Coordinates of C-alpha atoms and ligand atoms in Angstrom, one line a residue:
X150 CA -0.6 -4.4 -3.4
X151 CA -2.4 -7.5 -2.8
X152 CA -1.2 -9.9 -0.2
X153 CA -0.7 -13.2 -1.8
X154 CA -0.6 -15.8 1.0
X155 CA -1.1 -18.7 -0.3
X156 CA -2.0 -18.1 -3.7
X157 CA -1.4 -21.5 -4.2
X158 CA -3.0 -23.2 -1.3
X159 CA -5.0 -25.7 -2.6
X160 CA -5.0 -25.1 -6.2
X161 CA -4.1 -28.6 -7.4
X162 CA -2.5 -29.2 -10.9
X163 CA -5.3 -30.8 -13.2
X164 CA -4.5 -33.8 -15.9
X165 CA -6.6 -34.4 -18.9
X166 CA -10.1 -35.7 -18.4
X167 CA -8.6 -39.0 -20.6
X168 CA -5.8 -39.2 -18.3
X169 CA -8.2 -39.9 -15.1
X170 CA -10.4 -42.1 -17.2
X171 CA -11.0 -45.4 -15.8
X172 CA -12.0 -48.3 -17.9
X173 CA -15.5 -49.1 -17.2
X174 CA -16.3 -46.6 -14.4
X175 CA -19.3 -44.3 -15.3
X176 CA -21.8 -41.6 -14.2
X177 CA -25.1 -43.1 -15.0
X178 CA -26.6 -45.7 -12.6
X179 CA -30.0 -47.4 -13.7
X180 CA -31.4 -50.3 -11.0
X181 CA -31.8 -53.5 -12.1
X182 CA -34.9 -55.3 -12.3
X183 CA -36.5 -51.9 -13.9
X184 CA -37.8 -53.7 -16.9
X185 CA -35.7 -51.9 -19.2
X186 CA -34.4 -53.6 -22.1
X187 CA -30.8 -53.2 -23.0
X188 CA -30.0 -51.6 -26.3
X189 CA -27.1 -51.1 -28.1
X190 CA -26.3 -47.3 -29.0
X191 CA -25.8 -48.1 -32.6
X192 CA -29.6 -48.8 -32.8
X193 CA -30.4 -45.7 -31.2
X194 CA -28.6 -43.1 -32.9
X195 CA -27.8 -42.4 -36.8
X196 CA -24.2 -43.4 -37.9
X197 CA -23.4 -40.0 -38.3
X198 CA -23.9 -39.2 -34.7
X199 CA -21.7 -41.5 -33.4
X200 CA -18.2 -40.2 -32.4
X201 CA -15.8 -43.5 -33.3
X202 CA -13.0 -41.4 -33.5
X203 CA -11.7 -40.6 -30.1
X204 CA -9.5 -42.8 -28.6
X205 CA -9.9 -43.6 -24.9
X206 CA -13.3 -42.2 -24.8
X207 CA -13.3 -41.3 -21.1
X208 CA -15.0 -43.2 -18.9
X209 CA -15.6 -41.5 -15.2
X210 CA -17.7 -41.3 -12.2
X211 CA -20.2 -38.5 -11.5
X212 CA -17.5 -36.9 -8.6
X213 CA -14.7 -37.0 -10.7
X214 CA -16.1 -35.4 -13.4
X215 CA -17.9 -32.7 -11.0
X216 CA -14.0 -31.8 -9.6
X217 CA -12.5 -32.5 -12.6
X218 CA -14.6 -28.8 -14.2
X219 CA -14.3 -27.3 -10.6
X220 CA -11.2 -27.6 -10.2
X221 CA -10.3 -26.2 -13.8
X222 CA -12.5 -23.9 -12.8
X223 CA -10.9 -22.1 -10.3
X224 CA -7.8 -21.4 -12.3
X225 CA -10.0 -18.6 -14.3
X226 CA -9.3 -14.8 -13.1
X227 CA -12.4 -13.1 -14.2
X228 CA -14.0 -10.0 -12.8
X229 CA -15.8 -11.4 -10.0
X230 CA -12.5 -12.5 -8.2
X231 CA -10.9 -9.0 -9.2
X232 CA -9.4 -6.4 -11.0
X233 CA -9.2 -6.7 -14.8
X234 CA -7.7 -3.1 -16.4
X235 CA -8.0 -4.4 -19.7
X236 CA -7.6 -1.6 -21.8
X237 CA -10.1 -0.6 -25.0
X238 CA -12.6 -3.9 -23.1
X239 CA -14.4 -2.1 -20.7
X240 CA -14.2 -4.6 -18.0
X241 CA -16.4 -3.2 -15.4
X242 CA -18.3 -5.3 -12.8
X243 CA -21.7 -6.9 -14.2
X244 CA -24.2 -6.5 -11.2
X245 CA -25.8 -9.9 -10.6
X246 CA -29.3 -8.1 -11.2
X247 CA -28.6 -8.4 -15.2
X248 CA -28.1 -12.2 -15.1
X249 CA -31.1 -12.9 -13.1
X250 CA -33.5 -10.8 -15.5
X251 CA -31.8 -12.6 -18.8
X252 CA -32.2 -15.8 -17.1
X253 CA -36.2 -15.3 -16.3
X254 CA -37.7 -18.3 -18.0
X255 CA -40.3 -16.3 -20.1
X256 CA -37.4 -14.2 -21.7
X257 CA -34.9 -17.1 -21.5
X258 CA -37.5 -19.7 -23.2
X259 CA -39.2 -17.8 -25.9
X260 CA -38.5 -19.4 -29.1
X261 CA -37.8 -17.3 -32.2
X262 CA -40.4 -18.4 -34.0
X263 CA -42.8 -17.4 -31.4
X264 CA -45.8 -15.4 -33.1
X265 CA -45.6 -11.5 -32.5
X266 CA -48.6 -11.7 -30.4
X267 CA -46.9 -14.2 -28.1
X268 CA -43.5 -12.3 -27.7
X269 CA -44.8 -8.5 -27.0
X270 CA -43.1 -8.2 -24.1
X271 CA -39.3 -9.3 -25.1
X272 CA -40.3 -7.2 -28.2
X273 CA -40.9 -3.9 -26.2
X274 CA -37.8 -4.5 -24.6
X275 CA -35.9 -4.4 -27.8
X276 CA -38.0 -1.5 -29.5
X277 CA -36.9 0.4 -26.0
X278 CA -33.6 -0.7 -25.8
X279 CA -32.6 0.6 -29.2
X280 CA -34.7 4.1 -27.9
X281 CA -32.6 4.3 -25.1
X282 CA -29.2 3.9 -27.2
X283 CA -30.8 6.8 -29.7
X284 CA -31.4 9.1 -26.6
X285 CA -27.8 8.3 -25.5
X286 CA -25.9 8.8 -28.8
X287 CA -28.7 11.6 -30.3
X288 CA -29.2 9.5 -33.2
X289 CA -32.1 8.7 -34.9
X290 CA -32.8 4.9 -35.3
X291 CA -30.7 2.2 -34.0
X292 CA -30.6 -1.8 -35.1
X293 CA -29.6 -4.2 -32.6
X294 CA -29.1 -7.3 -35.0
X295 CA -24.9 -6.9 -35.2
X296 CA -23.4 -10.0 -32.6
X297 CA -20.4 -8.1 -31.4
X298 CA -18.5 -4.5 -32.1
X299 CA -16.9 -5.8 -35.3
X300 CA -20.2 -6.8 -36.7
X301 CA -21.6 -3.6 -36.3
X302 CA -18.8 -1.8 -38.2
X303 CA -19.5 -4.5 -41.1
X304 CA -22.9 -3.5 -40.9
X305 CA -22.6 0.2 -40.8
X306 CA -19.7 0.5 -43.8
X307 CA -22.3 -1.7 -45.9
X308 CA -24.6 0.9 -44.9
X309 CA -22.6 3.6 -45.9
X310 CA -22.1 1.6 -49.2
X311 CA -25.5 1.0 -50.1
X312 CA -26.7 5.0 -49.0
X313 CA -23.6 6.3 -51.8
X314 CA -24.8 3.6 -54.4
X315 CA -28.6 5.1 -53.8
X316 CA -28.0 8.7 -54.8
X317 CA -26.1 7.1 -57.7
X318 CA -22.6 8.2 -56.2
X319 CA -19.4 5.7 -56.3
X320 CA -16.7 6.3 -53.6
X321 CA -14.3 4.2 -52.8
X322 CA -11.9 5.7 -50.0
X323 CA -12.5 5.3 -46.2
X324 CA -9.7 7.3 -44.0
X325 CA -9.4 5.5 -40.8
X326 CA -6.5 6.9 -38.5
X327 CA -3.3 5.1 -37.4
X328 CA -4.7 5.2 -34.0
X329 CA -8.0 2.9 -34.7
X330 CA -8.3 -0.6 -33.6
X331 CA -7.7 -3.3 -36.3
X332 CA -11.2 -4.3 -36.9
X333 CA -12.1 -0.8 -38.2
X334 CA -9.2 -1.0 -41.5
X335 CA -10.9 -4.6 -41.9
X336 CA -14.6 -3.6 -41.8
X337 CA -13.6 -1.4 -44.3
X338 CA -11.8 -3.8 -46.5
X339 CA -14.0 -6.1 -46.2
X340 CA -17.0 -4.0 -47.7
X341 CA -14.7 -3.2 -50.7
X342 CA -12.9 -0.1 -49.4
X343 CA -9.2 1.3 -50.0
X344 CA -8.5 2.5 -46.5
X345 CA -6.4 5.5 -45.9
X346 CA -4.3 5.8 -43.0
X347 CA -4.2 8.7 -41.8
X348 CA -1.0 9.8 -38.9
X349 CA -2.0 10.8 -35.5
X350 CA -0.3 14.2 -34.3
X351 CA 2.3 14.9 -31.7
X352 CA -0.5 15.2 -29.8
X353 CA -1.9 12.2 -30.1
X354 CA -5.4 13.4 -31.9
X355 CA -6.4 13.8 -35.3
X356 CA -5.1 17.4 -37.0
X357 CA -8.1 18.4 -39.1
X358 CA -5.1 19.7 -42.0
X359 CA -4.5 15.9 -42.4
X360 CA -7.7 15.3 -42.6
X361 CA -8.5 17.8 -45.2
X362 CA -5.7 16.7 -47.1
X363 CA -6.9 13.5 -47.9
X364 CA -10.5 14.0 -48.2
X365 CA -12.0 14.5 -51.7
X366 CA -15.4 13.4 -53.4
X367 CA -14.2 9.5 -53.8
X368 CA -13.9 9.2 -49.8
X369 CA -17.0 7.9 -48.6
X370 CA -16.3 8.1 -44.8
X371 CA -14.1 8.6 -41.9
X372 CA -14.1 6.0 -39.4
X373 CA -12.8 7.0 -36.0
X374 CA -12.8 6.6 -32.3
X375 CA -13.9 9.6 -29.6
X376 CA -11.8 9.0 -27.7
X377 CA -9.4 7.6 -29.5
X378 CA -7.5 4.3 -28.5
X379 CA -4.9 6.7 -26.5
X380 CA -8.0 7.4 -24.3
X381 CA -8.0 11.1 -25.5
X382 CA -10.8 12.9 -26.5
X383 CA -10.6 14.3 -30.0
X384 CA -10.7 18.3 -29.7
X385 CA -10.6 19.0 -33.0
X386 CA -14.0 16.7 -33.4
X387 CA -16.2 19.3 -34.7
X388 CA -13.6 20.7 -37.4
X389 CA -12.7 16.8 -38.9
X390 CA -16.9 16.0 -39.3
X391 CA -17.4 19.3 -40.9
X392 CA -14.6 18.9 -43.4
X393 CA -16.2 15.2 -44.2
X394 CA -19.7 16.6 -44.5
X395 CA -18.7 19.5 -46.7
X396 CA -17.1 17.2 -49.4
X397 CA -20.5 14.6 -48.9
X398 CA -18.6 12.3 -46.6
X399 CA -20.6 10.7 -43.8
X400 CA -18.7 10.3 -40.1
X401 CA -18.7 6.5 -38.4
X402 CA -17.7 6.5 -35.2
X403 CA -16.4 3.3 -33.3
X404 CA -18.8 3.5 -30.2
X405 CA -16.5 1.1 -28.3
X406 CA -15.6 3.8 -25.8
X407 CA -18.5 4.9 -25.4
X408 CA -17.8 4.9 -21.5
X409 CA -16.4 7.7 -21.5
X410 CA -18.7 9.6 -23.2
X411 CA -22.7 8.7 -21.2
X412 CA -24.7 11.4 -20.9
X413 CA -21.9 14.1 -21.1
X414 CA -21.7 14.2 -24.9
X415 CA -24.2 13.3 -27.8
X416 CA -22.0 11.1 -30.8
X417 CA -24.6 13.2 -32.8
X418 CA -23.6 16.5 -31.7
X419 CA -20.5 16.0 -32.5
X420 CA -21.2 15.2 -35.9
X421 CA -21.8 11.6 -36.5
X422 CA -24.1 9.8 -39.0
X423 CA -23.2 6.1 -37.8
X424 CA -21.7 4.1 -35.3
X425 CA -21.8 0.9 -33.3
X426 CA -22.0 0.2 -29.6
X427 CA -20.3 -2.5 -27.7
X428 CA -23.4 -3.4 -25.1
X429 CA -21.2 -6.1 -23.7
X430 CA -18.3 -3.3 -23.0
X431 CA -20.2 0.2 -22.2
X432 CA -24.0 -1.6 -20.8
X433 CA -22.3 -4.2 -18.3
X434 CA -22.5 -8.0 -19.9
X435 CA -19.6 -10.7 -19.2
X436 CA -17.0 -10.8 -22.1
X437 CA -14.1 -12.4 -23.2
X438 CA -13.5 -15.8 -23.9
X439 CA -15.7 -15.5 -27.2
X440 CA -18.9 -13.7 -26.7
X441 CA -21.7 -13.6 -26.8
X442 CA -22.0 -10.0 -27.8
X443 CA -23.7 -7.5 -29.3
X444 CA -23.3 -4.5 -31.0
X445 CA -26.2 -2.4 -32.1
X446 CA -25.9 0.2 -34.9
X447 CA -27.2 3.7 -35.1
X448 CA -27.8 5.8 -37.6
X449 CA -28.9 9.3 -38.3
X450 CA -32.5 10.0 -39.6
X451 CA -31.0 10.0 -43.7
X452 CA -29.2 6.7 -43.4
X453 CA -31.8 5.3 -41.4
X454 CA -34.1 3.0 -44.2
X455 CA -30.5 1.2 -45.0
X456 CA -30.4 -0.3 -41.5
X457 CA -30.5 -4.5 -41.4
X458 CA -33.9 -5.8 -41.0
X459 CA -36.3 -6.4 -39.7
X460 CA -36.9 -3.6 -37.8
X461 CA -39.1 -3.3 -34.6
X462 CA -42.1 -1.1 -35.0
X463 CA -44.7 0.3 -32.6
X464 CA -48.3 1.1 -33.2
X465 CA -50.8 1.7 -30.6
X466 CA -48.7 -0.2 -28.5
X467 CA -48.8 -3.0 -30.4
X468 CA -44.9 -4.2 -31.5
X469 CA -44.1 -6.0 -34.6
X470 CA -40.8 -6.7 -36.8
X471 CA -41.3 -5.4 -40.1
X472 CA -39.8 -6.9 -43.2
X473 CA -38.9 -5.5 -47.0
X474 CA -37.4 -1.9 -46.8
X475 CA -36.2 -2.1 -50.0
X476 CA -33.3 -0.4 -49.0
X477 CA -31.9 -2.1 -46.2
X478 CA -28.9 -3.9 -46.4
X479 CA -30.7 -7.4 -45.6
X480 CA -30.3 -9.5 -42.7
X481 CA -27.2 -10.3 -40.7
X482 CA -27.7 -13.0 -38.7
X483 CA -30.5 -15.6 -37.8
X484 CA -33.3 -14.6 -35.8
X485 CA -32.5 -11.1 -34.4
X486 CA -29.6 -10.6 -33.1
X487 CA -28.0 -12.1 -29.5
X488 CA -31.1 -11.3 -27.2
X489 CA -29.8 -12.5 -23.8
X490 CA -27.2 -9.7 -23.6
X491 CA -30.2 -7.0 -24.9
X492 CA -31.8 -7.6 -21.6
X493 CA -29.0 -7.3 -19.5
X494 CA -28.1 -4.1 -21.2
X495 CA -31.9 -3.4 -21.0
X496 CA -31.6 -3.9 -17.2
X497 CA -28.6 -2.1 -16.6
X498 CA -29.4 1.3 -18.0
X499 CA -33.5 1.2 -16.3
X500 CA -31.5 0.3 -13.2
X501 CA -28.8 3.3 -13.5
X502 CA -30.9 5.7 -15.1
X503 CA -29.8 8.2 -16.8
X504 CA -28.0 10.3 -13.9
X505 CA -26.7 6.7 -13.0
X506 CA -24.9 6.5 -16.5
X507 CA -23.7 10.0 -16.5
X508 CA -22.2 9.2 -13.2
X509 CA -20.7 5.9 -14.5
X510 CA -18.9 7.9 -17.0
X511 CA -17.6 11.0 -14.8
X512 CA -16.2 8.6 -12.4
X513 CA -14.6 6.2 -15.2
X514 CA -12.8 9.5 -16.4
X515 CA -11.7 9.8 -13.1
X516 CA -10.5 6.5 -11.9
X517 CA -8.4 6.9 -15.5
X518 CA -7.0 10.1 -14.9
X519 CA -6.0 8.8 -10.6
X520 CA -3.6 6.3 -12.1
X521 CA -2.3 8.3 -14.7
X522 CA -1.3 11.0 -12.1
X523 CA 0.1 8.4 -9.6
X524 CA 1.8 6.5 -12.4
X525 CA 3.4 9.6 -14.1
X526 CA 6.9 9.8 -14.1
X527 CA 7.3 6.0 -12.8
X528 CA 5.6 4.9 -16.1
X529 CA 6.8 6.9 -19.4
X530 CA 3.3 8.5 -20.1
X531 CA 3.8 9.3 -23.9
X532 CA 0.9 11.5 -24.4
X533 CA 1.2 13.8 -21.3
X534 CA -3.0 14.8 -20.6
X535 CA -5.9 14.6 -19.4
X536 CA -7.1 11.5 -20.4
X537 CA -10.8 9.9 -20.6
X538 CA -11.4 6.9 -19.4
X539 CA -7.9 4.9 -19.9
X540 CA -4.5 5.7 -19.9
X541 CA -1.4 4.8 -21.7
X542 CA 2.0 4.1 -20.6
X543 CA 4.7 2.8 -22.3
X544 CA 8.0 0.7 -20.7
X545 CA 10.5 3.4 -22.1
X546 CA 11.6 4.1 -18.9
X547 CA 11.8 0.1 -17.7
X548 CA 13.7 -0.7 -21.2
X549 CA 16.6 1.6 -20.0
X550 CA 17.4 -1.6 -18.0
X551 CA 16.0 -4.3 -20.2
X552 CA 12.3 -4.6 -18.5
X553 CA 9.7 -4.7 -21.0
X554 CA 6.4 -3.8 -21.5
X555 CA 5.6 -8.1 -21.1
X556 CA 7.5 -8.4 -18.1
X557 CA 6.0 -6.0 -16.7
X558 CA 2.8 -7.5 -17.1
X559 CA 4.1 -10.9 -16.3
X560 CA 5.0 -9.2 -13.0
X561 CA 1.1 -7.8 -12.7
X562 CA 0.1 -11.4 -12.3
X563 CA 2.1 -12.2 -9.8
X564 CA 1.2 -8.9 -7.8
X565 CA -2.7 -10.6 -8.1
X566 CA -4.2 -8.6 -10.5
X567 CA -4.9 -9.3 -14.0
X568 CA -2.8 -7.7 -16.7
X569 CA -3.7 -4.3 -18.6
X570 CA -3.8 -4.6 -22.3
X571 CA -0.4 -4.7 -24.2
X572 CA 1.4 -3.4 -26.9
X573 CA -2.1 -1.8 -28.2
X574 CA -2.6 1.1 -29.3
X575 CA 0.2 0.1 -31.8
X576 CA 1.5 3.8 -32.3
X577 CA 2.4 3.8 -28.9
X578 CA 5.9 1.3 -28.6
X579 CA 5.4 -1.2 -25.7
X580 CA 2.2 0.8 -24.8
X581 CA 0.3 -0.6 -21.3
X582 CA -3.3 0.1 -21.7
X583 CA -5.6 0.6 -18.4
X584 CA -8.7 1.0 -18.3
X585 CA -10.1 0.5 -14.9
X586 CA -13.8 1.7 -15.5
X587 CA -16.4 3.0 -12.9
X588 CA -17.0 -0.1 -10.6
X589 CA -13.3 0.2 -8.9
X590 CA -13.1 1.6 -5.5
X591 CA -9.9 3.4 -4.5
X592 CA -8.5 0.7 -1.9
X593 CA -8.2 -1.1 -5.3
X594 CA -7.0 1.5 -7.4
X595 CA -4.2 2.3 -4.9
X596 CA -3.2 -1.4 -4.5
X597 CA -2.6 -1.7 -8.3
X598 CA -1.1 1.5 -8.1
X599 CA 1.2 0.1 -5.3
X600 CA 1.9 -2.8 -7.4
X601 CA 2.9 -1.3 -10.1
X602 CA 5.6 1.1 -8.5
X603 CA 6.5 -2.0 -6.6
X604 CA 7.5 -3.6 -10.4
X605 CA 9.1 -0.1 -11.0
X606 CA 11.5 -0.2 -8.0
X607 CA 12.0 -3.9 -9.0
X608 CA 12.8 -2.9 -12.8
X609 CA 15.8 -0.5 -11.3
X610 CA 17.0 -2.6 -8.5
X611 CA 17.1 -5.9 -9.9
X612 CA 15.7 -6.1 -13.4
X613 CA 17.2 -10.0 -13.9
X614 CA 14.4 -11.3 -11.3
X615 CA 11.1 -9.7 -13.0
X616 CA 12.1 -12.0 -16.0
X617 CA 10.9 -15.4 -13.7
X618 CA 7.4 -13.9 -13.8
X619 CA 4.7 -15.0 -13.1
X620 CA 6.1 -16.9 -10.3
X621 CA 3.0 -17.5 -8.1
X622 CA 0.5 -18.9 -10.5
X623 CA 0.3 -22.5 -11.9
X624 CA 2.0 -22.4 -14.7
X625 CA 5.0 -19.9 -15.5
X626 CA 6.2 -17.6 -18.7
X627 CA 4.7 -19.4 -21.7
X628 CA 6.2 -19.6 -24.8
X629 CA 4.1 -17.4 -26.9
X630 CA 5.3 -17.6 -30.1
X631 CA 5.2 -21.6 -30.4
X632 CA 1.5 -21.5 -28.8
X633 CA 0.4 -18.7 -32.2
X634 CA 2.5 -20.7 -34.4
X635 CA 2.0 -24.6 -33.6
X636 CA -1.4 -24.6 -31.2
X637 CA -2.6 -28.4 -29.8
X638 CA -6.0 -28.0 -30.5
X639 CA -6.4 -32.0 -30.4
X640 CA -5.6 -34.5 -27.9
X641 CA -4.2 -37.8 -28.9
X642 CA -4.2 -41.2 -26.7
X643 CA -1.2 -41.9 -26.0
X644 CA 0.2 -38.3 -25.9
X645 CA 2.1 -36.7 -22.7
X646 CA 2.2 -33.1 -21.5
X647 CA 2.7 -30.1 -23.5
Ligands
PLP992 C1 -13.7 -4.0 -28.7 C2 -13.5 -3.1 -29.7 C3 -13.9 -3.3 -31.0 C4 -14.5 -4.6 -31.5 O1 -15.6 -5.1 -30.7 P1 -16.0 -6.6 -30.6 O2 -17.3 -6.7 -29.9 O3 -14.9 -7.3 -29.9 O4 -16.1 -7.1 -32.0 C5 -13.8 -2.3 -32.0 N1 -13.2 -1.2 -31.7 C6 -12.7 -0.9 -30.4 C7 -12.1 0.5 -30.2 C8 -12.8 -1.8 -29.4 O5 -12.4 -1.6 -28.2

């Protein structure tokens, strides 16, 4: 567990940058006597430009607003200050290396509209990129347009769309288990599909009888996980793709886990005709707190003229974007696609290698599988196996005495470490979801592990005092519900706290 002396030390509560707003203080100095003629701001920028509306417009020195945003800034937990087992997000540690190669001014300040001649080298680095993601997944062609994991779904079910309307077929069914993360029934709805749930087993996985129950020649595709949200890996993989091939049915699989999976199994092999990659989760780019993102699609050699476009090509060493497959689904997004977090992923699979990704993986699996076995039997583990590369417990056991699955995470924080997801997968009740990737060492595993046994004893001895947490940070328990329900997205003059 970690020591937390002083957590609070000098961490100073922060008002509102209008509340330390001094009337007529600013940042900007210019000399007099510089011959500069005074203009008024109306006569400098259009009407519409000029922001009238905020009250208390705030008016500050250079140093105050330099601590103001450092000192807001160091209320953030992010990876680089510790452990983050977020569950199903892949938070491993983003070697520096990445940011520096993104941030080189000829990748970082070539403009879109740069003529192909003048951007060869950030176009080779896309055409190999999606190579590399092809080699890792065994499929044919990939697209790295999609923004973000969600995107790519939305971009492979219109995919699988517009390959059924092209052989002059019309399906309208997607089976998506009761184990798949929300975006995957949405993708599907969105592009016009009835989604059928399908139960997980006892077992947790997919049971290929359920499966062949509900397929017939008006499903168009199963969209699933390997492995699943549970962090299992489906066994019964190569049974479920060949009962949706044999009926015409093509296999998406949501590539978000793919950490688990590097250079130890092929997505192909196992019978898939589409999925999407998460580069920001599996090929090591900062996330959370709203992107950016990016998650490339792939697509087996049939589907493969429906992808977005353009695509890259290559010709004698030569790269170009080409335009006007006439059956690709179109474009989805300006430009093509978010190209900062291509070259971090680009640099963080040259740098690993291929041994270096298998490795990632092997030791992912195993960093799951260390808490699972030091946890079991503290933590109710529903789904009693080996897992891949997270693990889910639930708070059955902590709910005998009225400690739930958000206290106990509550109590995470105030053992200084950032909570694991909650309450997700939903089939699991008051599930706690770690994932604590590749990039932990064990002294942190076993001080997480520590902490949570620590919240365990606490849960039995004295449930009452878990419910004060968090305790050590700024601010305390928030009230969730009213901060969904009735946000303050708007400050007011005038207004006070809260
Ligand atoms: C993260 C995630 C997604 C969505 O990816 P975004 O990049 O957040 O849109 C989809 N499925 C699973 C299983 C995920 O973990």
């Amino acid at each position: 567990m970690r020591e937390n002396v002083g957590a609070r030390g000098l961490i100073f509560n922060e008002p509102l940058i209008f509340d330390i707003s001094r009337e007529g203080r600013d940042g900007a100095s210019i000399p007099d006597g510089v011959g500069l003629p005074e203009k008024k701001i109306e006569s400098l920028l259009p009407k519409g430009s000029l922001r009238d509306d905020i009250e208390g417009f705030p008016s500050l020195s250079e140093v105050d607003v330099v601590r103001h945003f450092t000192r807001l800034s160091q209320w953030n937990y992010g990876l680089d200050g510790g452990f983050y087992p977020l569950g199903s997000c892949t938070m491993k540690y983003n070697p520096k290396i990445n940011e520096d190669m993104a941030s080189l001014p000829a990748l970082n300040n070539l403009h879109p509209y740069a003529p192909e001649g003048l951007a060869q080298g950030a176009l080779r680095i896309m055409y190999e990129l999606s190579d590399y993601l092809a080699e890792i997944s065994g499929l044919a062609k990939v697209s790295l347009q999609p923004s973000a994991g969600a995107q790519g779904e939305f971009a492979g079910i219109l995919i699988i769309k517009n390959y059924f309307e092209s052989i002059g077929e019309k399906r309208h069914k997607i089976i998506v288990p009761d184990s798949a993360h929300g975006t995957n029934p949405a993708s599907s709805a969105l592009c016009g599909y009835q989604v059928i749930e399908v139960k997980s087993g006892s077992d947790g996985l997919i049971d290929p009888a359920e499966i062949e129950k509900h397929m017939d020649d008006d499903v168009a595709a199963i969209m699933l996980t390997n492995p699943n949200t549970l962090g299992l890996f489906e066994s019964q993989i190569l049974k479920i793709t060949e009962i949706i091939h044999k009926k015409g049915g093509l296999v998406y699989m949501d590539g978000a886990n793919l950490n688990a999976l590097m250079g130890i199994v092929k997505p192909a092999d196992m019978g898939v005709d589409i999925m999407h990659f998460n580069l920001h989760k599996t090929f090591s780019t900062p996330h959370g707190g709203g992107g950016p993102g990016s998650g490339p699609v792939g697509v087996t050699k049939k589907i493969a003229p429906f992808l977005p476009t353009p695509v890259i090509v290559e010709n004698n060493g030569n790269y170009s974007f080409q335009y006007g497959n006439k059956d690709s689904i179109g474009r989805l997004r300006a430009f093509y696609g978010n190209f900062g977090v291509m070259v971090k992923a680009y640099v963080y699979i040259r740098s690993m290698g291929g041994d270096g990704l298998k490795k990632a993986s092997e030791t992912a699996v195993v960093n799951a599988n260390y808490i699972k076995e030091k946890l079991k039997g503290i933590y109710h583990l529903p789904y009693d196996r080996e897992c891949m590369h997270e693990c889910v417990f639930s708070d059955k056991i902590q709910g005998e005495n009225d400690v739930s699955t958000l206290d106990i995470a509550k109590a995470i924080i105030d053992r200084g470490f950032h909570p694991p997801t909650i309450y997700f997968p939903l089939i699991v009740h008051g599930a706690i979801m770690m994932e604590p990737t590749e990039t932990e060492g064990k002294e942190t595993l076993d001080s997480f592990i520590e902490a949570l046994k620590d919240i365990a004893a606490k849960a039995k001895e004295d449930p009452g005092s878990l419910k004060a947490s968090p305790e050590k940070p700024k601010v305390g328990r928030l009230d969730e519900t009213q901060a969904a329900r009735n946000p303050k997205l708007r400050w007011r003059a005038g207004q006070k706290d809260g």
